[in-house]
Amino acid sequence: MKMMDRRRLMVENQIKRRGIYSEELLAAFIKVERHLFVPEDLQHLAYEDSPLKIGGGQTISQPYIVALMLELLELKKSDRVLEIGTGSGYQTALLAELAEAVFTVERIETLLLRAKKLLTELGYRNVNYLIGDGTQGWKGGEPQCDKFDKIIVSAAAPEIPESLIQQLGENGIMVIPAGSQFSQDLIVIKRSNDELITSNHGGCTFVPLIGKEGWRA
Ligand code: SAM
């Protein structure tokens, strides 16, 4: 079966069937070629309902969990999005399709450089990259930016990093898995009139968020 057909099946069976219907979101999942973001020997598994290894002990997340997190972010075309945990760059590409600008941070240099090369080759010009500790947000990144409309964290935090809360703008939304190193809850934090409203969207399992306001290496 052609990759395009596998991608359509992935969207139909894994994402739509589980209750995600946003047309823009589904169109982005059909457009972005997940198989390009995984190692060559795993490309035949790229449209399966599972995470996959991408090197450095890290994973590209299961497509459905990415879709759920993006839906919870309530993305708008005008949004500036901070992404912590670039990994393969797959979710970065989806964000770049759905928002105005993406600011992505990855602590493993080889992963960030590989993702940057691929995203640049694919023509994404609205992505800014930073190698560093994403628990500190966009600290030291270029161009400078200290408030974001949306923040998405793709690694599991022991607690919500205070630095990320500080960088969440008015009416902003953050999606972050938080809990132990072995299982977490998907937490949504909304800032409204300088109040933080938190909701829990069920269990999930992510690799650990390692850094000053995360887990120790
Ligand atoms: N969303 C990614 C994708 O589409 O491939 C997958 C992200 S992977 C599940 C989590 C990533 O978070 C890993 O690449 C890991 O190195 C990174 N990470 C962990 N702690 C981090 C930190 N403090 N700052 C930045 N990245 C971090």
PDB file of C-alpha atoms and ligand atoms in Angstrom:
ATOM      1  CA  MET A   1       0.000   0.000   0.000  1.00  0.00           C
ATOM      2  CA  LYS A   2       1.234   3.530  -0.805  1.00  0.00           C
ATOM      3  CA  MET A   3       2.426   5.715   2.093  1.00  0.00           C
ATOM      4  CA  MET A   4      -0.339   8.265   1.324  1.00  0.00           C
ATOM      5  CA  ASP A   5      -3.004   5.547   1.652  1.00  0.00           C
ATOM      6  CA  ARG A   6      -1.462   4.300   4.907  1.00  0.00           C
ATOM      7  CA  ARG A   7      -1.542   7.867   6.218  1.00  0.00           C
ATOM      8  CA  ARG A   8      -5.231   8.242   5.329  1.00  0.00           C
ATOM      9  CA  LEU A   9      -5.978   4.964   7.132  1.00  0.00           C
ATOM     10  CA  MET A  10      -4.004   6.141  10.170  1.00  0.00           C
ATOM     11  CA  VAL A  11      -6.098   9.324  10.312  1.00  0.00           C
ATOM     12  CA  GLU A  12      -9.375   7.436   9.819  1.00  0.00           C
ATOM     13  CA  ASN A  13      -8.776   4.531  12.208  1.00  0.00           C
ATOM     14  CA  GLN A  14      -6.490   5.930  14.889  1.00  0.00           C
ATOM     15  CA  ILE A  15      -7.483   9.591  15.133  1.00  0.00           C
ATOM     16  CA  LYS A  16     -11.012  10.214  13.764  1.00  0.00           C
ATOM     17  CA  ARG A  17     -12.414   7.001  15.188  1.00  0.00           C
ATOM     18  CA  ARG A  18     -11.191   8.075  18.638  1.00  0.00           C
ATOM     19  CA  GLY A  19     -13.143  11.312  18.429  1.00  0.00           C
ATOM     20  CA  ILE A  20     -10.864  13.956  16.909  1.00  0.00           C
ATOM     21  CA  TYR A  21     -12.655  15.705  14.050  1.00  0.00           C
ATOM     22  CA  SER A  22     -10.986  19.132  13.573  1.00  0.00           C
ATOM     23  CA  GLU A  23     -10.621  19.463   9.795  1.00  0.00           C
ATOM     24  CA  GLU A  24      -7.418  21.537   9.976  1.00  0.00           C
ATOM     25  CA  LEU A  25      -5.836  19.035  12.353  1.00  0.00           C
ATOM     26  CA  LEU A  26      -6.753  16.007  10.239  1.00  0.00           C
ATOM     27  CA  ALA A  27      -5.532  17.752   7.065  1.00  0.00           C
ATOM     28  CA  ALA A  28      -2.163  18.400   8.721  1.00  0.00           C
ATOM     29  CA  PHE A  29      -1.873  14.704   9.707  1.00  0.00           C
ATOM     30  CA  ILE A  30      -2.599  13.716   6.107  1.00  0.00           C
ATOM     31  CA  LYS A  31      -0.073  16.208   4.743  1.00  0.00           C
ATOM     32  CA  VAL A  32       2.915  15.581   7.042  1.00  0.00           C
ATOM     33  CA  GLU A  33       4.752  12.401   6.017  1.00  0.00           C
ATOM     34  CA  ARG A  34       5.461  10.637   9.327  1.00  0.00           C
ATOM     35  CA  HIS A  35       7.679   8.026   7.643  1.00  0.00           C
ATOM     36  CA  LEU A  36      10.258  10.728   6.824  1.00  0.00           C
ATOM     37  CA  PHE A  37      10.744  11.394  10.553  1.00  0.00           C
ATOM     38  CA  VAL A  38      11.619   7.819  11.602  1.00  0.00           C
ATOM     39  CA  PRO A  39      14.793   5.774  10.906  1.00  0.00           C
ATOM     40  CA  GLU A  40      14.783   4.104   7.480  1.00  0.00           C
ATOM     41  CA  ASP A  41      14.533   0.568   8.884  1.00  0.00           C
ATOM     42  CA  LEU A  42      11.326   1.524  10.760  1.00  0.00           C
ATOM     43  CA  GLN A  43       9.615   3.394   7.929  1.00  0.00           C
ATOM     44  CA  HIS A  44       7.340   0.425   7.171  1.00  0.00           C
ATOM     45  CA  LEU A  45       5.925   0.861  10.714  1.00  0.00           C
ATOM     46  CA  ALA A  46       5.471   4.647  10.480  1.00  0.00           C
ATOM     47  CA  TYR A  47       1.660   4.524  10.233  1.00  0.00           C
ATOM     48  CA  GLU A  48       1.111   1.948  12.980  1.00  0.00           C
ATOM     49  CA  ASP A  49      -0.709   2.884  16.194  1.00  0.00           C
ATOM     50  CA  SER A  50       2.455   3.162  18.309  1.00  0.00           C
ATOM     51  CA  PRO A  51       5.509   5.195  19.290  1.00  0.00           C
ATOM     52  CA  LEU A  52       8.798   4.318  17.531  1.00  0.00           C
ATOM     53  CA  LYS A  53      12.473   4.612  18.441  1.00  0.00           C
ATOM     54  CA  ILE A  54      14.290   7.595  16.910  1.00  0.00           C
ATOM     55  CA  GLY A  55      17.760   7.167  18.497  1.00  0.00           C
ATOM     56  CA  GLY A  56      19.353   8.639  21.613  1.00  0.00           C
ATOM     57  CA  GLY A  57      16.992   6.494  23.736  1.00  0.00           C
ATOM     58  CA  GLN A  58      14.058   8.688  22.590  1.00  0.00           C
ATOM     59  CA  THR A  59      10.802   8.068  20.747  1.00  0.00           C
ATOM     60  CA  ILE A  60       8.431   9.675  18.271  1.00  0.00           C
ATOM     61  CA  SER A  61       5.068   9.592  20.078  1.00  0.00           C
ATOM     62  CA  GLN A  62       2.028   7.523  19.040  1.00  0.00           C
ATOM     63  CA  PRO A  63       0.082   9.507  16.373  1.00  0.00           C
ATOM     64  CA  TYR A  64      -3.130   9.577  18.442  1.00  0.00           C
ATOM     65  CA  ILE A  65      -1.457  11.095  21.522  1.00  0.00           C
ATOM     66  CA  VAL A  66       0.068  13.812  19.310  1.00  0.00           C
ATOM     67  CA  ALA A  67      -3.390  14.502  17.829  1.00  0.00           C
ATOM     68  CA  LEU A  68      -4.977  14.630  21.284  1.00  0.00           C
ATOM     69  CA  MET A  69      -2.354  17.061  22.587  1.00  0.00           C
ATOM     70  CA  LEU A  70      -2.698  19.293  19.519  1.00  0.00           C
ATOM     71  CA  GLU A  71      -6.481  19.292  19.887  1.00  0.00           C
ATOM     72  CA  LEU A  72      -6.189  20.248  23.572  1.00  0.00           C
ATOM     73  CA  LEU A  73      -3.940  23.162  22.545  1.00  0.00           C
ATOM     74  CA  GLU A  74      -6.875  24.736  20.591  1.00  0.00           C
ATOM     75  CA  LEU A  75      -4.413  26.015  17.975  1.00  0.00           C
ATOM     76  CA  LYS A  76      -5.096  29.159  15.940  1.00  0.00           C
ATOM     77  CA  LYS A  77      -3.269  30.222  12.785  1.00  0.00           C
ATOM     78  CA  SER A  78      -2.035  33.338  14.642  1.00  0.00           C
ATOM     79  CA  ASP A  79      -0.439  31.386  17.544  1.00  0.00           C
ATOM     80  CA  ARG A  80       3.187  31.473  18.649  1.00  0.00           C
ATOM     81  CA  VAL A  81       3.874  28.013  20.032  1.00  0.00           C
ATOM     82  CA  LEU A  82       6.669  26.869  22.331  1.00  0.00           C
ATOM     83  CA  GLU A  83       7.425  23.150  21.915  1.00  0.00           C
ATOM     84  CA  ILE A  84       9.615  21.343  24.444  1.00  0.00           C
ATOM     85  CA  GLY A  85      11.119  18.094  23.106  1.00  0.00           C
ATOM     86  CA  THR A  86      11.645  18.416  19.331  1.00  0.00           C
ATOM     87  CA  GLY A  87      12.599  14.737  19.034  1.00  0.00           C
ATOM     88  CA  SER A  88      12.223  13.716  15.381  1.00  0.00           C
ATOM     89  CA  GLY A  89      10.572  17.031  14.407  1.00  0.00           C
ATOM     90  CA  TYR A  90       7.304  15.333  13.364  1.00  0.00           C
ATOM     91  CA  GLN A  91       5.108  17.208  15.829  1.00  0.00           C
ATOM     92  CA  THR A  92       7.067  20.385  15.007  1.00  0.00           C
ATOM     93  CA  ALA A  93       5.981  20.016  11.362  1.00  0.00           C
ATOM     94  CA  LEU A  94       2.327  19.599  12.409  1.00  0.00           C
ATOM     95  CA  LEU A  95       2.601  22.705  14.618  1.00  0.00           C
ATOM     96  CA  ALA A  96       4.227  24.635  11.760  1.00  0.00           C
ATOM     97  CA  GLU A  97       1.222  23.733   9.568  1.00  0.00           C
ATOM     98  CA  LEU A  98      -1.308  24.864  12.194  1.00  0.00           C
ATOM     99  CA  ALA A  99       0.250  27.946  13.839  1.00  0.00           C
ATOM    100  CA  GLU A 100       2.079  31.130  12.893  1.00  0.00           C
ATOM    101  CA  ALA A 101       5.440  30.354  14.462  1.00  0.00           C
ATOM    102  CA  VAL A 102       7.018  27.473  16.360  1.00  0.00           C
ATOM    103  CA  PHE A 103       9.840  27.807  18.906  1.00  0.00           C
ATOM    104  CA  THR A 104      11.188  24.310  19.516  1.00  0.00           C
ATOM    105  CA  VAL A 105      13.687  23.210  22.197  1.00  0.00           C
ATOM    106  CA  GLU A 106      15.556  19.877  22.364  1.00  0.00           C
ATOM    107  CA  ARG A 107      18.278  18.877  24.849  1.00  0.00           C
ATOM    108  CA  ILE A 108      19.920  16.264  22.572  1.00  0.00           C
ATOM    109  CA  GLU A 109      21.942  18.103  19.944  1.00  0.00           C
ATOM    110  CA  THR A 110      22.025  15.291  17.346  1.00  0.00           C
ATOM    111  CA  LEU A 111      18.214  15.020  17.405  1.00  0.00           C
ATOM    112  CA  LEU A 112      17.707  18.757  17.070  1.00  0.00           C
ATOM    113  CA  LEU A 113      20.178  19.084  14.177  1.00  0.00           C
ATOM    114  CA  ARG A 114      18.602  16.163  12.321  1.00  0.00           C
ATOM    115  CA  ALA A 115      15.084  17.555  12.805  1.00  0.00           C
ATOM    116  CA  LYS A 116      16.202  21.037  11.745  1.00  0.00           C
ATOM    117  CA  LYS A 117      17.810  19.692   8.545  1.00  0.00           C
ATOM    118  CA  LEU A 118      14.713  17.714   7.599  1.00  0.00           C
ATOM    119  CA  LEU A 119      12.237  20.501   8.411  1.00  0.00           C
ATOM    120  CA  THR A 120      14.340  22.969   6.416  1.00  0.00           C
ATOM    121  CA  GLU A 121      14.482  20.560   3.446  1.00  0.00           C
ATOM    122  CA  LEU A 122      10.701  20.200   3.666  1.00  0.00           C
ATOM    123  CA  GLY A 123      10.370  23.983   3.384  1.00  0.00           C
ATOM    124  CA  TYR A 124       9.260  24.953   6.898  1.00  0.00           C
ATOM    125  CA  ARG A 125      10.358  28.557   7.455  1.00  0.00           C
ATOM    126  CA  ASN A 126       8.302  29.395  10.558  1.00  0.00           C
ATOM    127  CA  VAL A 127      10.295  27.239  12.996  1.00  0.00           C
ATOM    128  CA  ASN A 128      12.951  28.537  15.424  1.00  0.00           C
ATOM    129  CA  TYR A 129      15.328  26.061  17.060  1.00  0.00           C
ATOM    130  CA  LEU A 130      17.153  25.908  20.394  1.00  0.00           C
ATOM    131  CA  ILE A 131      19.456  23.240  21.833  1.00  0.00           C
ATOM    132  CA  GLY A 132      19.074  23.364  25.602  1.00  0.00           C
ATOM    133  CA  ASP A 133      17.043  22.642  28.687  1.00  0.00           C
ATOM    134  CA  GLY A 134      13.402  23.171  27.787  1.00  0.00           C
ATOM    135  CA  THR A 135      12.347  23.247  31.446  1.00  0.00           C
ATOM    136  CA  GLN A 136      13.679  26.825  31.223  1.00  0.00           C
ATOM    137  CA  GLY A 137      11.523  27.539  28.179  1.00  0.00           C
ATOM    138  CA  TRP A 138      12.886  29.764  25.401  1.00  0.00           C
ATOM    139  CA  LYS A 139      15.659  31.169  27.623  1.00  0.00           C
ATOM    140  CA  GLY A 140      18.535  32.355  25.437  1.00  0.00           C
ATOM    141  CA  GLY A 141      16.743  31.452  22.188  1.00  0.00           C
ATOM    142  CA  GLU A 142      16.708  33.587  19.026  1.00  0.00           C
ATOM    143  CA  PRO A 143      14.591  35.489  18.151  1.00  0.00           C
ATOM    144  CA  GLN A 144      13.881  36.546  21.713  1.00  0.00           C
ATOM    145  CA  CYS A 145      10.376  35.807  22.930  1.00  0.00           C
ATOM    146  CA  ASP A 146       9.198  35.640  26.529  1.00  0.00           C
ATOM    147  CA  LYS A 147       5.470  34.917  26.162  1.00  0.00           C
ATOM    148  CA  PHE A 148       3.747  32.256  24.095  1.00  0.00           C
ATOM    149  CA  ASP A 149       0.116  31.649  23.135  1.00  0.00           C
ATOM    150  CA  LYS A 150       0.578  27.916  23.466  1.00  0.00           C
ATOM    151  CA  ILE A 151       3.130  25.613  25.132  1.00  0.00           C
ATOM    152  CA  ILE A 152       3.365  21.884  24.434  1.00  0.00           C
ATOM    153  CA  VAL A 153       5.699  19.622  26.374  1.00  0.00           C
ATOM    154  CA  SER A 154       6.407  16.195  24.852  1.00  0.00           C
ATOM    155  CA  ALA A 155       8.242  14.679  27.810  1.00  0.00           C
ATOM    156  CA  ALA A 156       7.065  13.777  31.298  1.00  0.00           C
ATOM    157  CA  ALA A 157       7.564  16.329  34.072  1.00  0.00           C
ATOM    158  CA  PRO A 158       7.592  15.574  37.819  1.00  0.00           C
ATOM    159  CA  GLU A 159       5.839  18.941  38.319  1.00  0.00           C
ATOM    160  CA  ILE A 160       4.832  21.795  36.046  1.00  0.00           C
ATOM    161  CA  PRO A 161       8.027  23.869  35.546  1.00  0.00           C
ATOM    162  CA  GLU A 162       7.540  27.370  36.982  1.00  0.00           C
ATOM    163  CA  SER A 163       9.588  28.864  34.108  1.00  0.00           C
ATOM    164  CA  LEU A 164       7.060  27.511  31.599  1.00  0.00           C
ATOM    165  CA  ILE A 165       4.128  28.915  33.598  1.00  0.00           C
ATOM    166  CA  GLN A 166       5.876  32.320  33.507  1.00  0.00           C
ATOM    167  CA  GLN A 167       6.171  32.113  29.700  1.00  0.00           C
ATOM    168  CA  LEU A 168       2.502  31.274  29.141  1.00  0.00           C
ATOM    169  CA  GLY A 169       0.775  34.429  27.866  1.00  0.00           C
ATOM    170  CA  GLU A 170      -2.678  35.754  28.775  1.00  0.00           C
ATOM    171  CA  ASN A 171      -5.368  33.328  27.528  1.00  0.00           C
ATOM    172  CA  GLY A 172      -2.541  30.904  26.832  1.00  0.00           C
ATOM    173  CA  ILE A 173      -2.828  27.111  26.978  1.00  0.00           C
ATOM    174  CA  MET A 174      -0.155  24.617  28.031  1.00  0.00           C
ATOM    175  CA  VAL A 175      -0.373  20.840  27.530  1.00  0.00           C
ATOM    176  CA  ILE A 176       2.060  18.749  29.559  1.00  0.00           C
ATOM    177  CA  PRO A 177       2.289  15.165  30.816  1.00  0.00           C
ATOM    178  CA  ALA A 178       3.023  15.215  34.555  1.00  0.00           C
ATOM    179  CA  GLY A 179       3.481  12.449  37.117  1.00  0.00           C
ATOM    180  CA  SER A 180       6.054   9.765  37.868  1.00  0.00           C
ATOM    181  CA  GLN A 181       8.758   8.573  35.470  1.00  0.00           C
ATOM    182  CA  PHE A 182       6.603   5.548  34.601  1.00  0.00           C
ATOM    183  CA  SER A 183       3.094   6.969  34.186  1.00  0.00           C
ATOM    184  CA  GLN A 184       1.625  10.408  33.939  1.00  0.00           C
ATOM    185  CA  ASP A 185      -1.579  12.363  33.433  1.00  0.00           C
ATOM    186  CA  LEU A 186      -2.076  14.690  30.512  1.00  0.00           C
ATOM    187  CA  ILE A 187      -2.549  18.099  32.122  1.00  0.00           C
ATOM    188  CA  VAL A 188      -3.963  21.226  30.483  1.00  0.00           C
ATOM    189  CA  ILE A 189      -3.296  24.622  32.079  1.00  0.00           C
ATOM    190  CA  LYS A 190      -5.177  27.708  30.877  1.00  0.00           C
ATOM    191  CA  ARG A 191      -4.280  31.219  31.934  1.00  0.00           C
ATOM    192  CA  SER A 192      -7.325  33.461  32.165  1.00  0.00           C
ATOM    193  CA  ASN A 193      -7.429  36.867  33.896  1.00  0.00           C
ATOM    194  CA  ASP A 194      -4.144  35.889  35.514  1.00  0.00           C
ATOM    195  CA  GLU A 195      -5.703  32.789  37.008  1.00  0.00           C
ATOM    196  CA  LEU A 196      -4.486  29.295  36.153  1.00  0.00           C
ATOM    197  CA  ILE A 197      -7.173  26.716  35.450  1.00  0.00           C
ATOM    198  CA  THR A 198      -5.975  23.116  35.398  1.00  0.00           C
ATOM    199  CA  SER A 199      -7.724  20.054  33.973  1.00  0.00           C
ATOM    200  CA  ASN A 200      -6.723  16.400  33.710  1.00  0.00           C
ATOM    201  CA  HIS A 201      -7.186  14.492  30.435  1.00  0.00           C
ATOM    202  CA  GLY A 202      -6.247  10.993  31.503  1.00  0.00           C
ATOM    203  CA  GLY A 203      -3.267   8.682  31.679  1.00  0.00           C
ATOM    204  CA  CYS A 204      -0.294   8.635  29.328  1.00  0.00           C
ATOM    205  CA  THR A 205       3.352   7.509  29.225  1.00  0.00           C
ATOM    206  CA  PHE A 206       6.201   9.706  28.010  1.00  0.00           C
ATOM    207  CA  VAL A 207       9.987   9.675  28.241  1.00  0.00           C
ATOM    208  CA  PRO A 208      11.241  11.865  31.129  1.00  0.00           C
ATOM    209  CA  LEU A 209      11.692  15.620  30.895  1.00  0.00           C
ATOM    210  CA  ILE A 210      15.295  16.013  32.033  1.00  0.00           C
ATOM    211  CA  GLY A 211      16.528  19.354  33.313  1.00  0.00           C
ATOM    212  CA  LYS A 212      16.724  21.976  36.041  1.00  0.00           C
ATOM    213  CA  GLU A 213      12.942  21.916  36.646  1.00  0.00           C
ATOM    214  CA  GLY A 214      12.476  18.317  35.501  1.00  0.00           C
ATOM    215  CA  TRP A 215      14.091  14.963  36.329  1.00  0.00           C
ATOM    216  CA  ARG A 216      17.810  14.591  36.914  1.00  0.00           C
ATOM    217  CA  ALA A 217      19.803  13.095  34.023  1.00  0.00           C
TER     218      ALA A 217
HETATM  219  N1  SAM B   1       7.317  15.205  19.699  1.00  0.00           N
HETATM  220  C1  SAM B   1       8.493  14.489  19.307  1.00  0.00           C
HETATM  221  C2  SAM B   1       8.373  13.933  17.918  1.00  0.00           C
HETATM  222  O1  SAM B   1       7.411  14.252  17.198  1.00  0.00           O
HETATM  223  O2  SAM B   1       9.283  13.179  17.510  1.00  0.00           O
HETATM  224  C3  SAM B   1       8.805  13.380  20.280  1.00  0.00           C
HETATM  225  C4  SAM B   1       9.335  13.885  21.560  1.00  0.00           C
HETATM  226  S1  SAM B   1      10.071  12.635  22.553  1.00  0.00           S
HETATM  227  C5  SAM B   1       8.674  11.758  23.149  1.00  0.00           C
HETATM  228  C6  SAM B   1      10.590  13.649  23.924  1.00  0.00           C
HETATM  229  C7  SAM B   1      11.796  14.501  23.626  1.00  0.00           C
HETATM  230  O3  SAM B   1      11.990  15.392  24.717  1.00  0.00           O
HETATM  231  C8  SAM B   1      13.083  13.715  23.484  1.00  0.00           C
HETATM  232  O4  SAM B   1      13.672  13.985  22.232  1.00  0.00           O
HETATM  233  C9  SAM B   1      13.953  14.226  24.633  1.00  0.00           C
HETATM  234  O5  SAM B   1      15.326  14.298  24.329  1.00  0.00           O
HETATM  235  C10 SAM B   1      13.366  15.603  24.847  1.00  0.00           C
HETATM  236  N2  SAM B   1      13.633  16.206  26.158  1.00  0.00           N
HETATM  237  C11 SAM B   1      13.643  15.651  27.389  1.00  0.00           C
HETATM  238  N3  SAM B   1      13.935  16.570  28.327  1.00  0.00           N
HETATM  239  C12 SAM B   1      14.087  17.750  27.672  1.00  0.00           C
HETATM  240  C13 SAM B   1      14.386  19.081  28.082  1.00  0.00           C
HETATM  241  N4  SAM B   1      14.578  19.420  29.362  1.00  0.00           N
HETATM  242  N5  SAM B   1      14.472  20.026  27.139  1.00  0.00           N
HETATM  243  C14 SAM B   1      14.285  19.728  25.833  1.00  0.00           C
HETATM  244  N6  SAM B   1      14.004  18.496  25.375  1.00  0.00           N
HETATM  245  C15 SAM B   1      13.900  17.523  26.289  1.00  0.00           C
END
